[in-house]
Amino acid sequence: MLSTDELRRRPSRRPDYAAENQALIALAQALATSPEDIVQRLADTALSLCRAHSAGLSLLEDGDRKSNFHWRAIAGQWTPHIDGGTPRDFGPCGTVLDQNVPMVCSHPELDFPYWASIKPVLEEDC
């Protein structure tokens, strides 16, 4: 997993303020008209704005005493894994919380062996 320190050394893309503005307006409209769908809309928007292969949101929930992250919204190649998840105490999402920094995860199976069977393989495109 790469921390933000490594990410700062990389060249960045130019901001697309028009696309970001349109996305914020669309999200605000979606929140006003169909708040039950907002988590999926956030994933769809992240996929588009980041020009990624997949995007998603994982949530800690009270139902299992916050012991697992639940993938409640996924867009792109990882869509078949919706409602899957990872343990809070042994997974990339938990590592991000424990380190308290944004991180990029590429090839999580190297740190978390149970990811080896998950397809498609999570790779970072630079």
mmCIF file of N, CA and C in Angstrom:
data_model
loop_
_atom_site.group_PDB
_atom_site.id
_atom_site.type_symbol
_atom_site.label_atom_id
_atom_site.label_comp_id
_atom_site.label_asym_id
_atom_site.label_seq_id
_atom_site.Cartn_x
_atom_site.Cartn_y
_atom_site.Cartn_z
ATOM 1 N N MET A 1 0.844 -1.172 0.000
ATOM 2 C CA MET A 1 0.000 0.000 0.000
ATOM 3 C C MET A 1 0.885 1.229 0.000
ATOM 4 N N LEU A 2 0.467 2.215 -0.763
ATOM 5 C CA LEU A 2 1.238 3.439 -0.895
ATOM 6 C C LEU A 2 0.554 4.563 -0.138
ATOM 7 N N SER A 3 1.331 5.297 0.617
ATOM 8 C CA SER A 3 0.759 6.417 1.364
ATOM 9 C C SER A 3 0.755 7.664 0.493
ATOM 10 N N THR A 4 0.177 8.721 1.014
ATOM 11 C CA THR A 4 0.115 9.971 0.265
ATOM 12 C C THR A 4 1.496 10.553 0.012
ATOM 13 N N ASP A 5 2.488 10.228 0.836
ATOM 14 C CA ASP A 5 3.840 10.728 0.583
ATOM 15 C C ASP A 5 4.341 10.250 -0.775
ATOM 16 N N GLU A 6 4.139 8.976 -1.076
ATOM 17 C CA GLU A 6 4.542 8.440 -2.380
ATOM 18 C C GLU A 6 3.709 9.068 -3.489
ATOM 19 N N LEU A 7 2.447 9.249 -3.252
ATOM 20 C CA LEU A 7 1.571 9.810 -4.283
ATOM 21 C C LEU A 7 1.954 11.246 -4.634
ATOM 22 N N ARG A 8 2.439 12.004 -3.679
ATOM 23 C CA ARG A 8 2.845 13.394 -3.935
ATOM 24 C C ARG A 8 4.023 13.483 -4.900
ATOM 25 N N ARG A 9 4.815 12.442 -4.992
ATOM 26 C CA ARG A 9 5.971 12.453 -5.892
ATOM 27 C C ARG A 9 5.586 12.193 -7.347
ATOM 28 N N ARG A 10 4.385 11.782 -7.573
ATOM 29 C CA ARG A 10 3.935 11.437 -8.920
ATOM 30 C C ARG A 10 3.371 12.650 -9.646
ATOM 31 N N PRO A 11 3.477 12.644 -10.971
ATOM 32 C CA PRO A 11 2.844 13.740 -11.715
ATOM 33 C C PRO A 11 1.328 13.661 -11.563
ATOM 34 N N SER A 12 0.688 14.807 -11.498
ATOM 35 C CA SER A 12 -0.761 14.820 -11.328
ATOM 36 C C SER A 12 -1.432 15.233 -12.636
ATOM 37 N N ARG A 13 -2.702 14.898 -12.740
ATOM 38 C CA ARG A 13 -3.491 15.323 -13.890
ATOM 39 C C ARG A 13 -3.960 16.747 -13.658
ATOM 40 N N ARG A 14 -4.202 17.424 -14.754
ATOM 41 C CA ARG A 14 -4.777 18.763 -14.647
ATOM 42 C C ARG A 14 -6.211 18.640 -14.138
ATOM 43 N N PRO A 15 -6.640 19.525 -13.265
ATOM 44 C CA PRO A 15 -8.016 19.474 -12.779
ATOM 45 C C PRO A 15 -9.007 19.761 -13.910
ATOM 46 N N ASP A 16 -10.144 19.118 -13.829
ATOM 47 C CA ASP A 16 -11.233 19.373 -14.763
ATOM 48 C C ASP A 16 -12.373 19.982 -13.949
ATOM 49 N N TYR A 17 -12.272 21.282 -13.731
ATOM 50 C CA TYR A 17 -13.221 21.962 -12.852
ATOM 51 C C TYR A 17 -14.648 21.881 -13.379
ATOM 52 N N ALA A 18 -14.821 21.928 -14.688
ATOM 53 C CA ALA A 18 -16.174 21.849 -15.251
ATOM 54 C C ALA A 18 -16.806 20.492 -14.933
ATOM 55 N N ALA A 19 -16.048 19.413 -15.126
ATOM 56 C CA ALA A 19 -16.578 18.075 -14.827
ATOM 57 C C ALA A 19 -16.852 17.920 -13.340
ATOM 58 N N GLU A 20 -15.969 18.445 -12.493
ATOM 59 C CA GLU A 20 -16.178 18.358 -11.048
ATOM 60 C C GLU A 20 -17.419 19.141 -10.640
ATOM 61 N N ASN A 21 -17.609 20.320 -11.224
ATOM 62 C CA ASN A 21 -18.786 21.127 -10.919
ATOM 63 C C ASN A 21 -20.064 20.415 -11.355
ATOM 64 N N GLN A 22 -20.060 19.856 -12.555
ATOM 65 C CA GLN A 22 -21.232 19.120 -13.039
ATOM 66 C C GLN A 22 -21.526 17.925 -12.132
ATOM 67 N N ALA A 23 -20.477 17.244 -11.681
ATOM 68 C CA ALA A 23 -20.664 16.088 -10.798
ATOM 69 C C ALA A 23 -21.266 16.511 -9.464
ATOM 70 N N LEU A 24 -20.795 17.608 -8.904
ATOM 71 C CA LEU A 24 -21.348 18.087 -7.630
ATOM 72 C C LEU A 24 -22.812 18.480 -7.774
ATOM 73 N N ILE A 25 -23.161 19.122 -8.874
ATOM 74 C CA ILE A 25 -24.558 19.488 -9.101
ATOM 75 C C ILE A 25 -25.412 18.226 -9.228
ATOM 76 N N ALA A 26 -24.937 17.251 -9.996
ATOM 77 C CA ALA A 26 -25.689 16.002 -10.172
ATOM 78 C C ALA A 26 -25.846 15.261 -8.845
ATOM 79 N N LEU A 27 -24.792 15.242 -8.023
ATOM 80 C CA LEU A 27 -24.885 14.581 -6.724
ATOM 81 C C LEU A 27 -25.869 15.297 -5.805
ATOM 82 N N ALA A 28 -25.851 16.627 -5.820
ATOM 83 C CA ALA A 28 -26.798 17.385 -4.992
ATOM 84 C C ALA A 28 -28.235 17.107 -5.434
ATOM 85 N N GLN A 29 -28.457 17.054 -6.744
ATOM 86 C CA GLN A 29 -29.798 16.749 -7.253
ATOM 87 C C GLN A 29 -30.208 15.330 -6.862
ATOM 88 N N ALA A 30 -29.287 14.383 -6.971
ATOM 89 C CA ALA A 30 -29.589 12.997 -6.603
ATOM 90 C C ALA A 30 -29.892 12.884 -5.113
ATOM 91 N N LEU A 31 -29.141 13.599 -4.298
ATOM 92 C CA LEU A 31 -29.389 13.565 -2.855
ATOM 93 C C LEU A 31 -30.768 14.121 -2.526
ATOM 94 N N ALA A 32 -31.183 15.145 -3.261
ATOM 95 C CA ALA A 32 -32.486 15.752 -3.017
ATOM 96 C C ALA A 32 -33.637 14.873 -3.503
ATOM 97 N N THR A 33 -33.423 14.143 -4.591
ATOM 98 C CA THR A 33 -34.531 13.389 -5.189
ATOM 99 C C THR A 33 -34.551 11.910 -4.833
ATOM 100 N N SER A 34 -33.369 11.329 -4.601
ATOM 101 C CA SER A 34 -33.333 9.889 -4.275
ATOM 102 C C SER A 34 -32.165 9.596 -3.333
ATOM 103 N N PRO A 35 -32.281 10.054 -2.082
ATOM 104 C CA PRO A 35 -31.178 9.892 -1.131
ATOM 105 C C PRO A 35 -30.797 8.430 -0.879
ATOM 106 N N GLU A 36 -31.718 7.500 -1.083
ATOM 107 C CA GLU A 36 -31.409 6.086 -0.866
ATOM 108 C C GLU A 36 -30.386 5.557 -1.874
ATOM 109 N N ASP A 37 -30.182 6.256 -2.977
ATOM 110 C CA ASP A 37 -29.240 5.822 -4.012
ATOM 111 C C ASP A 37 -27.915 6.581 -3.979
ATOM 112 N N ILE A 38 -27.729 7.464 -3.003
ATOM 113 C CA ILE A 38 -26.577 8.371 -3.054
ATOM 114 C C ILE A 38 -25.236 7.650 -2.945
ATOM 115 N N VAL A 39 -25.159 6.576 -2.194
ATOM 116 C CA VAL A 39 -23.868 5.884 -2.050
ATOM 117 C C VAL A 39 -23.428 5.312 -3.400
ATOM 118 N N GLN A 40 -24.357 4.710 -4.137
ATOM 119 C CA GLN A 40 -24.009 4.195 -5.462
ATOM 120 C C GLN A 40 -23.678 5.329 -6.426
ATOM 121 N N ARG A 41 -24.400 6.423 -6.321
ATOM 122 C CA ARG A 41 -24.107 7.575 -7.190
ATOM 123 C C ARG A 41 -22.715 8.123 -6.911
ATOM 124 N N LEU A 42 -22.295 8.114 -5.637
ATOM 125 C CA LEU A 42 -20.930 8.544 -5.303
ATOM 126 C C LEU A 42 -19.904 7.633 -5.974
ATOM 127 N N ALA A 43 -20.128 6.323 -5.945
ATOM 128 C CA ALA A 43 -19.206 5.388 -6.590
ATOM 129 C C ALA A 43 -19.172 5.617 -8.097
ATOM 130 N N ASP A 44 -20.328 5.795 -8.710
ATOM 131 C CA ASP A 44 -20.390 6.045 -10.152
ATOM 132 C C ASP A 44 -19.647 7.327 -10.518
ATOM 133 N N THR A 45 -19.827 8.353 -9.704
ATOM 134 C CA THR A 45 -19.185 9.637 -9.946
ATOM 135 C C THR A 45 -17.665 9.528 -9.785
ATOM 136 N N ALA A 46 -17.220 8.834 -8.759
ATOM 137 C CA ALA A 46 -15.775 8.640 -8.563
ATOM 138 C C ALA A 46 -15.169 7.891 -9.745
ATOM 139 N N LEU A 47 -15.848 6.876 -10.238
ATOM 140 C CA LEU A 47 -15.374 6.116 -11.396
ATOM 141 C C LEU A 47 -15.169 7.046 -12.582
ATOM 142 N N SER A 48 -16.144 7.884 -12.837
ATOM 143 C CA SER A 48 -16.078 8.791 -13.971
ATOM 144 C C SER A 48 -15.001 9.860 -13.797
ATOM 145 N N LEU A 49 -15.012 10.549 -12.677
ATOM 146 C CA LEU A 49 -14.056 11.637 -12.469
ATOM 147 C C LEU A 49 -12.612 11.167 -12.405
ATOM 148 N N CYS A 50 -12.401 9.990 -11.829
ATOM 149 C CA CYS A 50 -11.037 9.477 -11.678
ATOM 150 C C CYS A 50 -10.558 8.679 -12.895
ATOM 151 N N ARG A 51 -11.470 8.464 -13.837
ATOM 152 C CA ARG A 51 -11.152 7.675 -15.034
ATOM 153 C C ARG A 51 -10.562 6.329 -14.624
ATOM 154 N N ALA A 52 -11.257 5.685 -13.704
ATOM 155 C CA ALA A 52 -10.776 4.431 -13.121
ATOM 156 C C ALA A 52 -11.475 3.236 -13.761
ATOM 157 N N HIS A 53 -10.968 2.050 -13.451
ATOM 158 C CA HIS A 53 -11.604 0.813 -13.889
ATOM 159 C C HIS A 53 -12.701 0.409 -12.902
ATOM 160 N N SER A 54 -12.531 0.769 -11.646
ATOM 161 C CA SER A 54 -13.507 0.479 -10.603
ATOM 162 C C SER A 54 -13.440 1.556 -9.541
ATOM 163 N N ALA A 55 -14.552 1.724 -8.853
ATOM 164 C CA ALA A 55 -14.614 2.637 -7.712
ATOM 165 C C ALA A 55 -15.675 2.090 -6.769
ATOM 166 N N GLY A 56 -15.486 2.311 -5.502
ATOM 167 C CA GLY A 56 -16.484 1.805 -4.560
ATOM 168 C C GLY A 56 -16.361 2.446 -3.203
ATOM 169 N N LEU A 57 -17.369 2.168 -2.390
ATOM 170 C CA LEU A 57 -17.388 2.638 -1.016
ATOM 171 C C LEU A 57 -17.634 1.453 -0.112
ATOM 172 N N SER A 58 -16.825 1.368 0.911
ATOM 173 C CA SER A 58 -17.032 0.316 1.901
ATOM 174 C C SER A 58 -17.403 0.977 3.223
ATOM 175 N N LEU A 59 -18.330 0.343 3.924
ATOM 176 C CA LEU A 59 -18.875 0.937 5.140
ATOM 177 C C LEU A 59 -18.725 -0.001 6.333
ATOM 178 N N LEU A 60 -18.404 0.565 7.476
ATOM 179 C CA LEU A 60 -18.498 -0.165 8.738
ATOM 180 C C LEU A 60 -19.927 -0.006 9.226
ATOM 181 N N GLU A 61 -20.536 -1.086 9.658
ATOM 182 C CA GLU A 61 -21.938 -1.030 10.050
ATOM 183 C C GLU A 61 -22.127 -1.598 11.446
ATOM 184 N N ASP A 62 -23.121 -1.087 12.137
ATOM 185 C CA ASP A 62 -23.402 -1.518 13.504
ATOM 186 C C ASP A 62 -23.871 -2.965 13.591
ATOM 187 N N GLY A 63 -24.491 -3.498 12.521
ATOM 188 C CA GLY A 63 -25.072 -4.833 12.549
ATOM 189 C C GLY A 63 -24.108 -5.934 12.928
ATOM 190 N N ASP A 64 -22.841 -5.781 12.587
ATOM 191 C CA ASP A 64 -21.840 -6.783 12.968
ATOM 192 C C ASP A 64 -20.784 -6.173 13.889
ATOM 193 N N ARG A 65 -21.231 -5.160 14.636
ATOM 194 C CA ARG A 65 -20.356 -4.452 15.596
ATOM 195 C C ARG A 65 -19.125 -3.848 14.924
ATOM 196 N N LYS A 66 -19.303 -3.446 13.680
ATOM 197 C CA LYS A 66 -18.245 -2.787 12.908
ATOM 198 C C LYS A 66 -16.998 -3.657 12.787
ATOM 199 N N SER A 67 -17.190 -4.955 12.670
ATOM 200 C CA SER A 67 -16.046 -5.861 12.551
ATOM 201 C C SER A 67 -15.655 -6.121 11.100
ATOM 202 N N ASN A 68 -16.473 -5.688 10.149
ATOM 203 C CA ASN A 68 -16.181 -5.879 8.723
ATOM 204 C C ASN A 68 -16.558 -4.634 7.943
ATOM 205 N N PHE A 69 -15.805 -4.387 6.879
ATOM 206 C CA PHE A 69 -16.200 -3.386 5.902
ATOM 207 C C PHE A 69 -17.111 -4.072 4.902
ATOM 208 N N HIS A 70 -18.217 -3.421 4.568
ATOM 209 C CA HIS A 70 -19.179 -3.967 3.618
ATOM 210 C C HIS A 70 -19.146 -3.112 2.353
ATOM 211 N N TRP A 71 -18.962 -3.753 1.214
ATOM 212 C CA TRP A 71 -18.917 -3.050 -0.062
ATOM 213 C C TRP A 71 -20.340 -2.824 -0.544
ATOM 214 N N ARG A 72 -20.915 -1.701 -0.186
ATOM 215 C CA ARG A 72 -22.320 -1.402 -0.490
ATOM 216 C C ARG A 72 -22.515 -0.704 -1.826
ATOM 217 N N ALA A 73 -21.460 -0.136 -2.382
ATOM 218 C CA ALA A 73 -21.567 0.540 -3.674
ATOM 219 C C ALA A 73 -20.283 0.313 -4.447
ATOM 220 N N ILE A 74 -20.415 -0.228 -5.654
ATOM 221 C CA ILE A 74 -19.258 -0.462 -6.521
ATOM 222 C C ILE A 74 -19.671 -0.127 -7.951
ATOM 223 N N ALA A 75 -18.780 0.507 -8.676
ATOM 224 C CA ALA A 75 -18.989 0.801 -10.091
ATOM 225 C C ALA A 75 -17.789 0.257 -10.866
ATOM 226 N N GLY A 76 -18.023 -0.189 -12.068
ATOM 227 C CA GLY A 76 -16.935 -0.670 -12.914
ATOM 228 C C GLY A 76 -16.699 -2.160 -12.795
ATOM 229 N N GLN A 77 -15.452 -2.567 -13.040
ATOM 230 C CA GLN A 77 -15.095 -3.983 -13.121
ATOM 231 C C GLN A 77 -15.372 -4.771 -11.848
ATOM 232 N N TRP A 78 -15.367 -4.121 -10.712
ATOM 233 C CA TRP A 78 -15.550 -4.831 -9.441
ATOM 234 C C TRP A 78 -17.010 -4.960 -9.033
ATOM 235 N N THR A 79 -17.934 -4.531 -9.883
ATOM 236 C CA THR A 79 -19.359 -4.586 -9.555
ATOM 237 C C THR A 79 -19.823 -5.959 -9.069
ATOM 238 N N PRO A 80 -19.309 -7.078 -9.602
ATOM 239 C CA PRO A 80 -19.771 -8.375 -9.094
ATOM 240 C C PRO A 80 -19.498 -8.600 -7.596
ATOM 241 N N HIS A 81 -18.644 -7.788 -7.004
ATOM 242 C CA HIS A 81 -18.300 -7.971 -5.592
ATOM 243 C C HIS A 81 -19.161 -7.138 -4.648
ATOM 244 N N ILE A 82 -20.205 -6.501 -5.182
ATOM 245 C CA ILE A 82 -21.075 -5.692 -4.325
ATOM 246 C C ILE A 82 -21.602 -6.549 -3.173
ATOM 247 N N ASP A 83 -21.659 -5.983 -2.019
ATOM 248 C CA ASP A 83 -22.060 -6.619 -0.764
ATOM 249 C C ASP A 83 -21.016 -7.591 -0.221
ATOM 250 N N GLY A 84 -19.846 -7.669 -0.863
ATOM 251 C CA GLY A 84 -18.729 -8.402 -0.272
ATOM 252 C C GLY A 84 -18.104 -7.531 0.808
ATOM 253 N N GLY A 85 -16.861 -7.800 1.122
ATOM 254 C CA GLY A 85 -16.208 -6.960 2.106
ATOM 255 C C GLY A 85 -14.923 -7.543 2.633
ATOM 256 N N THR A 86 -14.378 -6.867 3.614
ATOM 257 C CA THR A 86 -13.123 -7.278 4.232
ATOM 258 C C THR A 86 -13.215 -7.109 5.748
ATOM 259 N N PRO A 87 -12.441 -7.883 6.486
ATOM 260 C CA PRO A 87 -12.424 -7.715 7.942
ATOM 261 C C PRO A 87 -11.846 -6.351 8.336
ATOM 262 N N ARG A 88 -12.384 -5.763 9.368
ATOM 263 C CA ARG A 88 -11.876 -4.465 9.858
ATOM 264 C C ARG A 88 -10.425 -4.576 10.324
ATOM 265 N N ASP A 89 -10.088 -5.704 10.943
ATOM 266 C CA ASP A 89 -8.762 -5.819 11.555
ATOM 267 C C ASP A 89 -7.701 -6.442 10.643
ATOM 268 N N PHE A 90 -8.053 -6.801 9.400
ATOM 269 C CA PHE A 90 -7.053 -7.394 8.504
ATOM 270 C C PHE A 90 -7.451 -7.154 7.056
ATOM 271 N N GLY A 91 -7.304 -5.903 6.617
ATOM 272 C CA GLY A 91 -7.645 -5.555 5.254
ATOM 273 C C GLY A 91 -7.202 -4.145 4.925
ATOM 274 N N PRO A 92 -7.241 -3.795 3.652
ATOM 275 C CA PRO A 92 -6.783 -2.471 3.230
ATOM 276 C C PRO A 92 -7.559 -1.324 3.872
ATOM 277 N N CYS A 93 -8.877 -1.447 3.973
ATOM 278 C CA CYS A 93 -9.667 -0.352 4.545
ATOM 279 C C CYS A 93 -9.306 -0.119 6.013
ATOM 280 N N GLY A 94 -9.140 -1.197 6.751
ATOM 281 C CA GLY A 94 -8.744 -1.077 8.149
ATOM 282 C C GLY A 94 -7.356 -0.467 8.291
ATOM 283 N N THR A 95 -6.464 -0.825 7.371
ATOM 284 C CA THR A 95 -5.111 -0.257 7.396
ATOM 285 C C THR A 95 -5.158 1.247 7.195
ATOM 286 N N VAL A 96 -5.995 1.702 6.284
ATOM 287 C CA VAL A 96 -6.142 3.140 6.056
ATOM 288 C C VAL A 96 -6.616 3.831 7.335
ATOM 289 N N LEU A 97 -7.608 3.258 7.991
ATOM 290 C CA LEU A 97 -8.085 3.862 9.245
ATOM 291 C C LEU A 97 -7.008 3.840 10.322
ATOM 292 N N ASP A 98 -6.308 2.715 10.441
ATOM 293 C CA ASP A 98 -5.283 2.599 11.473
ATOM 294 C C ASP A 98 -4.133 3.577 11.248
ATOM 295 N N GLN A 99 -3.761 3.799 9.981
ATOM 296 C CA GLN A 99 -2.659 4.712 9.651
ATOM 297 C C GLN A 99 -3.111 6.175 9.615
ATOM 298 N N ASN A 100 -4.436 6.370 9.461
ATOM 299 C CA ASN A 100 -5.022 7.706 9.415
ATOM 300 C C ASN A 100 -4.457 8.573 8.289
ATOM 301 N N VAL A 101 -4.217 7.942 7.128
ATOM 302 C CA VAL A 101 -3.786 8.661 5.933
ATOM 303 C C VAL A 101 -4.447 8.025 4.706
ATOM 304 N N PRO A 102 -4.702 8.821 3.674
ATOM 305 C CA PRO A 102 -5.176 8.221 2.426
ATOM 306 C C PRO A 102 -4.086 7.324 1.844
ATOM 307 N N MET A 103 -4.490 6.212 1.248
ATOM 308 C CA MET A 103 -3.527 5.278 0.676
ATOM 309 C C MET A 103 -4.086 4.710 -0.616
ATOM 310 N N VAL A 104 -3.188 4.254 -1.470
ATOM 311 C CA VAL A 104 -3.558 3.548 -2.685
ATOM 312 C C VAL A 104 -3.133 2.104 -2.511
ATOM 313 N N CYS A 105 -4.042 1.210 -2.826
ATOM 314 C CA CYS A 105 -3.769 -0.212 -2.655
ATOM 315 C C CYS A 105 -3.604 -0.856 -4.027
ATOM 316 N N SER A 106 -2.471 -1.427 -4.280
ATOM 317 C CA SER A 106 -2.218 -2.164 -5.501
ATOM 318 C C SER A 106 -1.721 -3.546 -5.103
ATOM 319 N N HIS A 107 -2.332 -4.555 -5.666
ATOM 320 C CA HIS A 107 -2.011 -5.950 -5.342
ATOM 321 C C HIS A 107 -2.140 -6.223 -3.843
ATOM 322 N N PRO A 108 -3.351 -6.073 -3.298
ATOM 323 C CA PRO A 108 -3.554 -6.302 -1.867
ATOM 324 C C PRO A 108 -3.256 -7.735 -1.443
ATOM 325 N N GLU A 109 -3.242 -8.666 -2.388
ATOM 326 C CA GLU A 109 -2.950 -10.065 -2.046
ATOM 327 C C GLU A 109 -1.535 -10.234 -1.496
ATOM 328 N N LEU A 110 -0.662 -9.265 -1.745
ATOM 329 C CA LEU A 110 0.693 -9.334 -1.195
ATOM 330 C C LEU A 110 0.696 -9.112 0.316
ATOM 331 N N ASP A 111 -0.230 -8.306 0.804
ATOM 332 C CA ASP A 111 -0.334 -8.028 2.240
ATOM 333 C C ASP A 111 -1.452 -8.814 2.913
ATOM 334 N N PHE A 112 -2.473 -9.160 2.138
ATOM 335 C CA PHE A 112 -3.659 -9.838 2.669
ATOM 336 C C PHE A 112 -3.936 -11.055 1.789
ATOM 337 N N PRO A 113 -3.406 -12.219 2.134
ATOM 338 C CA PRO A 113 -3.460 -13.398 1.256
ATOM 339 C C PRO A 113 -4.858 -13.795 0.790
ATOM 340 N N TYR A 114 -5.899 -13.535 1.570
ATOM 341 C CA TYR A 114 -7.242 -13.931 1.148
ATOM 342 C C TYR A 114 -7.702 -13.189 -0.107
ATOM 343 N N TRP A 115 -7.018 -12.117 -0.498
ATOM 344 C CA TRP A 115 -7.357 -11.391 -1.722
ATOM 345 C C TRP A 115 -6.917 -12.133 -2.980
ATOM 346 N N ALA A 116 -6.092 -13.153 -2.855
ATOM 347 C CA ALA A 116 -5.564 -13.850 -4.035
ATOM 348 C C ALA A 116 -6.666 -14.426 -4.913
ATOM 349 N N SER A 117 -7.771 -14.812 -4.322
ATOM 350 C CA SER A 117 -8.850 -15.422 -5.101
ATOM 351 C C SER A 117 -9.822 -14.400 -5.686
ATOM 352 N N ILE A 118 -9.687 -13.141 -5.334
ATOM 353 C CA ILE A 118 -10.621 -12.111 -5.803
ATOM 354 C C ILE A 118 -10.199 -11.628 -7.182
ATOM 355 N N LYS A 119 -11.131 -11.648 -8.119
ATOM 356 C CA LYS A 119 -10.863 -11.233 -9.494
ATOM 357 C C LYS A 119 -11.887 -10.184 -9.908
ATOM 358 N N PRO A 120 -11.528 -9.244 -10.774
ATOM 359 C CA PRO A 120 -10.212 -9.073 -11.349
ATOM 360 C C PRO A 120 -9.221 -8.591 -10.297
ATOM 361 N N VAL A 121 -7.961 -8.849 -10.563
ATOM 362 C CA VAL A 121 -6.887 -8.446 -9.665
ATOM 363 C C VAL A 121 -6.905 -6.917 -9.555
ATOM 364 N N LEU A 122 -6.704 -6.437 -8.360
ATOM 365 C CA LEU A 122 -6.668 -4.999 -8.128
ATOM 366 C C LEU A 122 -5.282 -4.487 -8.466
ATOM 367 N N GLU A 123 -5.189 -3.740 -9.553
ATOM 368 C CA GLU A 123 -3.925 -3.179 -9.978
ATOM 369 C C GLU A 123 -4.084 -1.663 -10.101
ATOM 370 N N GLU A 124 -3.022 -0.989 -9.847
ATOM 371 C CA GLU A 124 -3.037 0.456 -9.993
ATOM 372 C C GLU A 124 -2.482 0.819 -11.365
ATOM 373 N N ASP A 125 -3.189 1.682 -12.084
ATOM 374 C CA ASP A 125 -2.680 2.218 -13.337
ATOM 375 C C ASP A 125 -2.157 3.614 -13.061
ATOM 376 N N CYS A 126 -0.906 3.836 -13.370
ATOM 377 C CA CYS A 126 -0.322 5.169 -13.166
ATOM 378 C C CYS A 126 -0.463 6.007 -14.410
#
